[in-house]
Short mmCIF file of C-alpha atoms in Angstrom, two decimals:
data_model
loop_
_atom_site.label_atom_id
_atom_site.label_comp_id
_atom_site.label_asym_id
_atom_site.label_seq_id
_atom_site.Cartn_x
_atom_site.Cartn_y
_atom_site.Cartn_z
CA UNK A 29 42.57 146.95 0.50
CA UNK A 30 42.94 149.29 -2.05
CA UNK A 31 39.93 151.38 -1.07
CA UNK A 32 41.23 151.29 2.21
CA UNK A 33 44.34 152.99 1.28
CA UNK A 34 42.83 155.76 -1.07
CA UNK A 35 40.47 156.33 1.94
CA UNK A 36 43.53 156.94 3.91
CA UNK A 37 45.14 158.99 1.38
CA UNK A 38 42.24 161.26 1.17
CA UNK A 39 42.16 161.90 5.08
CA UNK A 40 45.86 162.56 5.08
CA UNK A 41 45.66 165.39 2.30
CA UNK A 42 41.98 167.08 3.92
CA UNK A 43 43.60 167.22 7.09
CA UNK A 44 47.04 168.77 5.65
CA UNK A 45 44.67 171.13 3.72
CA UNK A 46 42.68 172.31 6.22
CA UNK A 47 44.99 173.40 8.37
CA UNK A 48 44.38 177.00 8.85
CA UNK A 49 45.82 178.17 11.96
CA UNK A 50 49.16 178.89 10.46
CA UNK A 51 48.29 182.31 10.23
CA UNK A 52 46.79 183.08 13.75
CA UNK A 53 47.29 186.30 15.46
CA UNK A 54 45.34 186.11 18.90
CA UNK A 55 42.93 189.51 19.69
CA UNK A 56 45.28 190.60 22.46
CA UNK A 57 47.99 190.48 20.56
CA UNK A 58 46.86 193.53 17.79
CA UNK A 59 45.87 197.52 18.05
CA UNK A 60 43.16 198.01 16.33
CA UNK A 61 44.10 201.11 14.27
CA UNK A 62 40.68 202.72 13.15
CA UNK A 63 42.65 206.12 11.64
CA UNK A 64 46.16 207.55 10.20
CA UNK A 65 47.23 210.96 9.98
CA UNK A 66 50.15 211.97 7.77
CA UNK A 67 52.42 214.93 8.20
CA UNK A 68 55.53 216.51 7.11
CA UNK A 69 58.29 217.15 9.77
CA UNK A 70 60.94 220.35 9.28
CA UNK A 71 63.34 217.88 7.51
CA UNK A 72 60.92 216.71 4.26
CA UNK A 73 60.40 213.25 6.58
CA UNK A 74 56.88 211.25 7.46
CA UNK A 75 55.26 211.62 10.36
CA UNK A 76 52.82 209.36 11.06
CA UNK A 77 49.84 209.09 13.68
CA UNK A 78 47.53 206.46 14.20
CA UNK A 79 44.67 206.42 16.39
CA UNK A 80 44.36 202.98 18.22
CA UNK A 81 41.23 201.78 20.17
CA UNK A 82 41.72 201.03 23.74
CA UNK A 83 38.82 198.38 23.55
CA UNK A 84 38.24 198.59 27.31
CA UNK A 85 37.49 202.07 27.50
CA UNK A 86 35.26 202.17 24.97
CA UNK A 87 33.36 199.16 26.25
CA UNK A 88 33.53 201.29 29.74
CA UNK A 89 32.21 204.50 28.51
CA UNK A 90 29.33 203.13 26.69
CA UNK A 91 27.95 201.14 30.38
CA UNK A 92 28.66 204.23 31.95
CA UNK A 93 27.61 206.26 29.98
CA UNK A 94 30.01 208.93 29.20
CA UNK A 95 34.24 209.16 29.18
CA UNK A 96 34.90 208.54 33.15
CA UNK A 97 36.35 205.46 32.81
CA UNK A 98 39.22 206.38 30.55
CA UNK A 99 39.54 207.81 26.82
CA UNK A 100 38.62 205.67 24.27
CA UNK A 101 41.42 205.99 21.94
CA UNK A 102 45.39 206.76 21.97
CA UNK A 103 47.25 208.66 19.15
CA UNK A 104 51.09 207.48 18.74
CA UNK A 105 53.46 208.56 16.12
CA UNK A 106 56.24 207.56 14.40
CA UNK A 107 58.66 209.18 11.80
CA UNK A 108 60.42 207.43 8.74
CA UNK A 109 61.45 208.15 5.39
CA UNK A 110 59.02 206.01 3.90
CA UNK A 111 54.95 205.30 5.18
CA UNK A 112 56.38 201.49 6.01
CA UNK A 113 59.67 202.54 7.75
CA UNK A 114 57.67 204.86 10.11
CA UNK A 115 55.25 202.08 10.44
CA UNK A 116 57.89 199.35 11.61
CA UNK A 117 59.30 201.91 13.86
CA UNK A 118 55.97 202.60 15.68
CA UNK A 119 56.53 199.01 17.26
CA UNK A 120 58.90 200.34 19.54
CA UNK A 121 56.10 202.38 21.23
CA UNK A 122 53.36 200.04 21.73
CA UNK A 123 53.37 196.46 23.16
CA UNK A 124 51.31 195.00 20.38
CA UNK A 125 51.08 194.50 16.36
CA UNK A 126 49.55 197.05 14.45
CA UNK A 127 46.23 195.99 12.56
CA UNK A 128 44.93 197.89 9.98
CA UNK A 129 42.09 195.86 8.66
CA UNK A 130 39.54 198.21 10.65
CA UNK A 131 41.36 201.75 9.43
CA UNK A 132 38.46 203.63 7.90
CA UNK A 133 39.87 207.10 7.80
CA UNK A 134 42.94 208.74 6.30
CA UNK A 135 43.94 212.29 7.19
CA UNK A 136 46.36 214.31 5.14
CA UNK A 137 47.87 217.51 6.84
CA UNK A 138 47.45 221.11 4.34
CA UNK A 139 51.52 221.03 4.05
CA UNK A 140 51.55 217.52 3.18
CA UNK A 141 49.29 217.37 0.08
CA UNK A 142 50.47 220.79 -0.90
CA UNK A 143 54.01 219.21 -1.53
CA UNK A 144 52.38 216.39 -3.34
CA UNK A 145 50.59 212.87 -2.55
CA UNK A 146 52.73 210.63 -4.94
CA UNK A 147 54.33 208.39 -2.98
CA UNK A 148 50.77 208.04 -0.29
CA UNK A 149 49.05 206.12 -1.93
CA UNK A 150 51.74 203.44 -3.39
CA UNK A 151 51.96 201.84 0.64
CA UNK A 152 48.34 201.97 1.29
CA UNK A 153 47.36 200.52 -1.98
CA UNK A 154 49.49 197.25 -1.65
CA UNK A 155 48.64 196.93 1.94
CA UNK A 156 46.91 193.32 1.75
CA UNK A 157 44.88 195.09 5.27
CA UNK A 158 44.59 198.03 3.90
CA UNK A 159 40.67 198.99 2.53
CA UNK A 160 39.98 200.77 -0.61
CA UNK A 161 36.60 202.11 0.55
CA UNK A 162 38.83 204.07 3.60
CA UNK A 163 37.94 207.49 3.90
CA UNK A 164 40.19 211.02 3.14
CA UNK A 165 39.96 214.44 4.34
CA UNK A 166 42.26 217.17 4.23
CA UNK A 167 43.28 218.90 7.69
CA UNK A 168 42.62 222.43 7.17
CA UNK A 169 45.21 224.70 9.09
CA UNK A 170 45.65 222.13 11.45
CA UNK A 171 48.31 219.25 11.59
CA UNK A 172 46.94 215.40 11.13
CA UNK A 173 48.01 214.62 14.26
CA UNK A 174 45.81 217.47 16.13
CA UNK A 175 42.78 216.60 14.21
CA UNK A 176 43.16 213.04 15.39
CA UNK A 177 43.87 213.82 19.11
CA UNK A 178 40.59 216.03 19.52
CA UNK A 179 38.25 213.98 21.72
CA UNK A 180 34.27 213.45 20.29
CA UNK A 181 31.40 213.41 22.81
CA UNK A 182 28.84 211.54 20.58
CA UNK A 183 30.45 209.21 18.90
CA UNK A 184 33.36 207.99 21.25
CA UNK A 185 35.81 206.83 18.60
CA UNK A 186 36.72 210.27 16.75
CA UNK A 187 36.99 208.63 13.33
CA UNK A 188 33.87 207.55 13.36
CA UNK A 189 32.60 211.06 13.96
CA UNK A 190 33.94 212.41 11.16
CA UNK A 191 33.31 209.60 8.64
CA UNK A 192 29.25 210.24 10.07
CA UNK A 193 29.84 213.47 9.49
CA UNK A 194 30.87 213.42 6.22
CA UNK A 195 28.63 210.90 4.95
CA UNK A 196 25.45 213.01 6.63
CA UNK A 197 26.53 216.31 5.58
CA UNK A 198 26.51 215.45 1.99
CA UNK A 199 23.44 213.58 2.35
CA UNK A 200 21.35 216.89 3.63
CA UNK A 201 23.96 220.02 2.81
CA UNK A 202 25.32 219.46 -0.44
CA UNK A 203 28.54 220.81 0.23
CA UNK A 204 30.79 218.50 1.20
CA UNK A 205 31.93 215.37 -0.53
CA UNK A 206 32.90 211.85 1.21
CA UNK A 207 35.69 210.54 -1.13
CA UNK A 208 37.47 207.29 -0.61
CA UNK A 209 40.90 205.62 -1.19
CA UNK A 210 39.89 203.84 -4.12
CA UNK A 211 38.42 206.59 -6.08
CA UNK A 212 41.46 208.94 -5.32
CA UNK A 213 43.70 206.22 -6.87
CA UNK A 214 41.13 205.68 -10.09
CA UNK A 215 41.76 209.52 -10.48
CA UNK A 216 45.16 209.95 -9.57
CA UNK A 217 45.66 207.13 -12.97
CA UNK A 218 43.01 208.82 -15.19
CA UNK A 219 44.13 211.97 -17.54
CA UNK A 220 41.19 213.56 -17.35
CA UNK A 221 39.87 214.23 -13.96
CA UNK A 222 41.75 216.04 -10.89
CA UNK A 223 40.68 215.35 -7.29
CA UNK A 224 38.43 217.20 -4.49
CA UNK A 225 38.99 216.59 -0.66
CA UNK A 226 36.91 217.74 1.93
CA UNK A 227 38.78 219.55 4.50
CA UNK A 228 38.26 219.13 8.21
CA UNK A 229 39.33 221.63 10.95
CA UNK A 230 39.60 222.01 14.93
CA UNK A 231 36.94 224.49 16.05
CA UNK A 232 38.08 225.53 19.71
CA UNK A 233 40.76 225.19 21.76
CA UNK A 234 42.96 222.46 20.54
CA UNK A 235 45.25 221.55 23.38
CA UNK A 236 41.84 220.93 25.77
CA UNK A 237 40.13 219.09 22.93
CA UNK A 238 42.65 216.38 23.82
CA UNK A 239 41.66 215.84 27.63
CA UNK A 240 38.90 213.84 28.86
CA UNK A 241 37.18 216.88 29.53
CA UNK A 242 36.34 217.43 26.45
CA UNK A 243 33.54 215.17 26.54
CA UNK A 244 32.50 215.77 29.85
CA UNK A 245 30.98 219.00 29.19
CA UNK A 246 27.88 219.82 27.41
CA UNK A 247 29.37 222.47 25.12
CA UNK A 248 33.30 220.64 23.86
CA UNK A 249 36.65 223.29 24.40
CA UNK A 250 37.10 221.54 20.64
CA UNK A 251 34.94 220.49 17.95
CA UNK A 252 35.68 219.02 14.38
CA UNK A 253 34.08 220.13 11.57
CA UNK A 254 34.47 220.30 7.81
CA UNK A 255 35.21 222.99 5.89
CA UNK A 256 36.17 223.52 2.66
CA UNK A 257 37.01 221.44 -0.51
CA UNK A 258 40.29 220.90 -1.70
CA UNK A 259 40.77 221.24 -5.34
CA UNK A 260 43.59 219.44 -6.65
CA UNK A 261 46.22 219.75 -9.83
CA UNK A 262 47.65 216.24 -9.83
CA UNK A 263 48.51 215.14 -7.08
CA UNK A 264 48.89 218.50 -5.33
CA UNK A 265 46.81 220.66 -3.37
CA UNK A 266 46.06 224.17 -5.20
CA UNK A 267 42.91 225.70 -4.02
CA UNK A 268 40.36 225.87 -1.34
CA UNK A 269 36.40 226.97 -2.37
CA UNK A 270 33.88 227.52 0.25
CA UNK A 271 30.11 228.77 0.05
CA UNK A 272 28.66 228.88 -3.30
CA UNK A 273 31.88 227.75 -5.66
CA UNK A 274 32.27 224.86 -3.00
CA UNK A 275 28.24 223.82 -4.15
CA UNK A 276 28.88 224.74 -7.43
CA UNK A 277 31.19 222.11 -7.65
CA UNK A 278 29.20 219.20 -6.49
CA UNK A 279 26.36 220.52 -8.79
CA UNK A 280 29.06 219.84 -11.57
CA UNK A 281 30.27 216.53 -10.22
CA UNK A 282 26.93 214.94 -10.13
CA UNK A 283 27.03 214.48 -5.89
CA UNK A 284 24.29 216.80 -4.61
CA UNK A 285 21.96 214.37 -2.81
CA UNK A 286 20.23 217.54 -1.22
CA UNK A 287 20.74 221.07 -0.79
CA UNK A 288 18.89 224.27 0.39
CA UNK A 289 18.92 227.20 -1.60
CA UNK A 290 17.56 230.88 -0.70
CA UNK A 291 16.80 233.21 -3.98
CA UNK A 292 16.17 236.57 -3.51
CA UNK A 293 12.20 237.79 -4.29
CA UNK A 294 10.75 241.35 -5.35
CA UNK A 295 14.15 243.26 -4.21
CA UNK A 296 14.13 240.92 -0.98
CA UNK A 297 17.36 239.18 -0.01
CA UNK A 298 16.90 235.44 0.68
CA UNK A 299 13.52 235.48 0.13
CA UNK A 300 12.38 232.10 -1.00
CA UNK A 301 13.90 228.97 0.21
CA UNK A 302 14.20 225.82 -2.02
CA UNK A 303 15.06 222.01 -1.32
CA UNK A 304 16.52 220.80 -3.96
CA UNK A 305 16.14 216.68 -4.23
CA UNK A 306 16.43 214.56 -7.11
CA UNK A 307 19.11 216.08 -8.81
CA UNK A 308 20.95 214.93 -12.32
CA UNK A 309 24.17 216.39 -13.66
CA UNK A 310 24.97 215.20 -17.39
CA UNK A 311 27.50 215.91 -19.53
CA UNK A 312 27.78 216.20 -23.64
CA UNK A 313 30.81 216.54 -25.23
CA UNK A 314 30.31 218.82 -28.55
CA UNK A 315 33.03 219.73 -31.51
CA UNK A 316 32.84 223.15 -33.30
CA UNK A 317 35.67 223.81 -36.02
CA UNK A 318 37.93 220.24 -34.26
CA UNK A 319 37.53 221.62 -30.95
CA UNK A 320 35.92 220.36 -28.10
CA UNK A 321 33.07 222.07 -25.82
CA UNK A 322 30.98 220.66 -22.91
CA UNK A 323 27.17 221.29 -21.98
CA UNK A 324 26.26 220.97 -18.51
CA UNK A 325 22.98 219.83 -17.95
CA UNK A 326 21.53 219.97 -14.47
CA UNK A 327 18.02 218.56 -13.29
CA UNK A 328 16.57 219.08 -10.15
CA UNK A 329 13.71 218.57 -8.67
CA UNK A 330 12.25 220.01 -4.84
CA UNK A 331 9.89 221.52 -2.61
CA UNK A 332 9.65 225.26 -1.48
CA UNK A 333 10.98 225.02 2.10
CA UNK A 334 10.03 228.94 3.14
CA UNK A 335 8.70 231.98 2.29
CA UNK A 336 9.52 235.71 3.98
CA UNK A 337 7.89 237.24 1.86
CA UNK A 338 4.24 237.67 0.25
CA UNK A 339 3.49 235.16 -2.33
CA UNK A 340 0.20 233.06 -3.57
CA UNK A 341 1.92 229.95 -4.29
CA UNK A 342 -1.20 228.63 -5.65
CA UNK A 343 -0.76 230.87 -8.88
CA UNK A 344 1.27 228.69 -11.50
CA UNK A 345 2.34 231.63 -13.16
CA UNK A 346 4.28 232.82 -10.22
CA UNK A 347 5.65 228.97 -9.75
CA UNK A 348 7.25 229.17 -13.13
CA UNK A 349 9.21 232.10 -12.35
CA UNK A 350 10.50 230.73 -9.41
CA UNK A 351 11.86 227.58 -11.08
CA UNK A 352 13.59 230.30 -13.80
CA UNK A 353 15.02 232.21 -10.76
CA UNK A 354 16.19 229.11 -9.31
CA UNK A 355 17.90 227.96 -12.23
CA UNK A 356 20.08 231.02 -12.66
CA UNK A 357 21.12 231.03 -9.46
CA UNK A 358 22.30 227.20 -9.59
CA UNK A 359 24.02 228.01 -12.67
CA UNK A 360 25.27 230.93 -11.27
CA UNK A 361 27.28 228.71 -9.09
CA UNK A 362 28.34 226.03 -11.57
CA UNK A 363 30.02 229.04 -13.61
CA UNK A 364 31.68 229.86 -10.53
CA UNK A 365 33.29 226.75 -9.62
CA UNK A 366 34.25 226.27 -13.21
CA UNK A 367 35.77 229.70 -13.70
CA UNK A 368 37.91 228.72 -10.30
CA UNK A 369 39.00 225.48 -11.32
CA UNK A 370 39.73 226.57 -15.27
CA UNK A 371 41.64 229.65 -13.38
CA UNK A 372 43.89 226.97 -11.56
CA UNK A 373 43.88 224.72 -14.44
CA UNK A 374 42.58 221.83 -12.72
CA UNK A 375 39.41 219.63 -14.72
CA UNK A 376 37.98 218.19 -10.96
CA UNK A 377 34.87 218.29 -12.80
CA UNK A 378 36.02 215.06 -15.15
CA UNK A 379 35.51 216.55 -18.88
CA UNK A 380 38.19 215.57 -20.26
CA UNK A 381 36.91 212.03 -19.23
CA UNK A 382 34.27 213.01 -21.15
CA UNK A 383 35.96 214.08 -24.01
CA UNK A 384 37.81 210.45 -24.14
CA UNK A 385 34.70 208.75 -23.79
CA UNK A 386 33.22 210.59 -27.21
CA UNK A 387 35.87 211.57 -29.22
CA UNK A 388 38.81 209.05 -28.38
CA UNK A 389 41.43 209.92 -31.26
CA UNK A 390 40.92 213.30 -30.09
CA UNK A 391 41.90 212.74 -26.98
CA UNK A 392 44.53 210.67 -27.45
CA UNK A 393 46.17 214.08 -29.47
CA UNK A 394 45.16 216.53 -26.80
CA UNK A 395 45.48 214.80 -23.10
CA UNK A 396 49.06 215.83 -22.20
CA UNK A 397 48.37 219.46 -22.77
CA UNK A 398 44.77 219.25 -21.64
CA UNK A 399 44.69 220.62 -18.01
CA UNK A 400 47.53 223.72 -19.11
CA UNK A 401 46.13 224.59 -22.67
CA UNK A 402 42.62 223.60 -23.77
CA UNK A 403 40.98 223.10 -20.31
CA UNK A 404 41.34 227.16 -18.83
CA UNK A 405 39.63 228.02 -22.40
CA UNK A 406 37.39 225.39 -22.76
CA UNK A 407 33.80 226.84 -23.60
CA UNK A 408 31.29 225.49 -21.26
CA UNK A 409 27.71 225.89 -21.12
CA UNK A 410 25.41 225.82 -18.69
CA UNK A 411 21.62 224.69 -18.49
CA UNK A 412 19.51 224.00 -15.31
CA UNK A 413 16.13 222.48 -15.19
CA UNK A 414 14.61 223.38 -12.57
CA UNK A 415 11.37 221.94 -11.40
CA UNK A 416 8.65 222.54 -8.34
CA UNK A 417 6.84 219.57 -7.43
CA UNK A 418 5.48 220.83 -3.31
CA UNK A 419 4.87 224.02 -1.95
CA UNK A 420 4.38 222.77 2.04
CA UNK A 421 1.01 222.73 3.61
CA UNK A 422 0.22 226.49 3.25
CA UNK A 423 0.14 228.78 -0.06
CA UNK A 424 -0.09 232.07 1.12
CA UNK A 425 2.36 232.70 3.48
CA UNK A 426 1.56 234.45 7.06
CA UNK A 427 3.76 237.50 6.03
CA UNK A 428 1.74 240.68 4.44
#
């Protein structure tokens, strides 16, 4: 009898358990959101776009193989004095809850981070739907909301072409950087390391980027592309660097995956080309006279990629100057990008990170002045290692 009732017992509280469909919410009941853009209207409030998947169009497009069945996404916004207020008040323009769990890009308008980011990330942070590893980008004289209305021929849902984008372009160009929510936040809390964005912008005509026409034509009316990183002080926006500086900063940051560069030869202008691969940025904290000064130290490793001009490649001699001439002209560009960020006194390179990490009780007396006073005089040094290991399939080049 007894077991009989502990048997009983048991079922009762397993089935009580194991009820889990208190939570529920049924598929056609949610809008997938899959990106938010954030702007600032004329009166200082939110304005907030999101980019919902219309599931059927996208399902559509890819059978028949293009847009003619309908665009694949819808942009609505919704202003509020707070990222949750403009939120709620979206549900008065669409006919279903929205869902967040699939958001996997965040773009901030120019004006926006400019005035500051503080408040951002608070909402997204304790948004249980929310992801961490959601991508940011910066959009670069464009509003949010443009850059998230432009419609992408390859890749149907426009976030995903510029997460892709980002994520290949710093794979193979080395000069753009694919940061997400979480390790904005981990900087944003750290006193020794300022943030970089990569910006995006609308290449084109923006207001026919936003038809279906868009992507029915084999050269766009709009395009997106990156350009630019965003150096910040804080949580503000206070430079852009392009070109060199903006490689000169990954080089510092330790995110080159690969990169071409083209060194001039004999009095010839881009003469050589190099692919750099392999590449390892360290840094060493040193202390002359109780004050702190940083070595960079940059390895790389890569193949020559192209030659205009006459050179036996076979000759070691000649291999070991082109290593030297390839090093100066990397560290050329890490003095660059540290002279620009130590003119806006903003350490996005992380050394007083590094200064913590060695000399602690040092830090602890220097952090609050650190990015005004002892980071825009800091003395930094710079040493490249740079290393050959292919030439191609040919050493002498077809130019004489």
């Amino acid at each position: 009898m007894k077991r009989s009732i502990a048997m009983f017992v048991s079922f009762f509280v397993c089935a009580v358990l194991l009820a889990g469909c208190w939570s529920k919410k049924e598929l056609t009941d949610l809008s997938v959101v899959i990106a938010v853009g954030l702007d600032k209207t004329k009166d200082g409030r939110y304005l907030v776009s999101f980019q919902v998947v219309n599931p059927g169009n996208v399902a559509g497009a890819l059978q028949r193989g293009g847009g003619a069945g309908g665009v694949p996404i819808s942009v609505y916004t919704s202003t509020g004095d707070t990222l949750v207020e403009a939120s709620r008040k979206a549900s008065k323009k669409l006919s279903r809850i929205l869902y967040y769990a699939h958001t996997n890009l965040v773009v901030i308008s120019e004006e926006l981070a400019r005035q500051g980011l503080n408040g951002v990330f608070d909402a997204i942070e304790r948004n249980q739907e929310f992801r961490t590893t959601t991508k940011l980008v910066i959009a670069h004289g464009h509003s949010a909301k443009e850059v998230l209305s432009v419609l992408t021929p390859i890749d149907k849902i426009p976030a995903n072409q510029i997460i892709k984008t980002l994520e290949f372009s710093e794979m193979a160009l080395g000069q753009t950087i694919s940061t997400d929510v979480w390790e904005v936040i981990r900087d944003f809390t750290s006193s020794g390391k300022n943030i970089v964005l990569t910006g995006v912008v609308i290449e084109g005509n923006t207001q026919r980027g936003k038809r279906q026409t868009n992507v029915q034509s084999s050269v766009p009316d709009a395009r997106i592309s990156l350009d630019g990183l965003a150096l910040f002080k804080k949580d503000r926006l206070v430079r852009w660097v392009n070109g060199s500086t903006e490689r000169g900063v990954l080089w510092g940051l330790d995110r080159i995956k690969q990169t071409n560069i083209t060194i001039p030869w004999k009095g010839k202008k881009e003469a050589i080309g190099y692919r750099a691969m392999g590449v390892t940025t360290r840094l060493k904290v040193e202390l002359k006279n109780g004050h702190p000064s940083i070595l960079v130290h940059i390895q790389t490793e890569g193949d020559i990629s192209e030659t205009y001009v006459p050179i036996n490649l076979a000759d070691y001699r000649l291999l070991f100057q082109l290593e030297k001439a390839i090093g100066r002209d990397i560290e050329r560009e890490v003095r660059q990008a540290i002279e620009t960020a130590q003119h806006e006194k903003t350490d996005v390179f992380g050394f007083g990170e590094a200064v913590h990490r060695a000399h602690p009780r040092l830090w602890k007396r220097i952090k609050k002045e650190w990015d005004d006073r002892y980071f825009p005089h800091l003395p930094v040094t710079v040493k490249v290692d740079a290393s050959i290991r292919r030439t191609g399939l040919r050493n002498t080049p077809y130019i004489k």
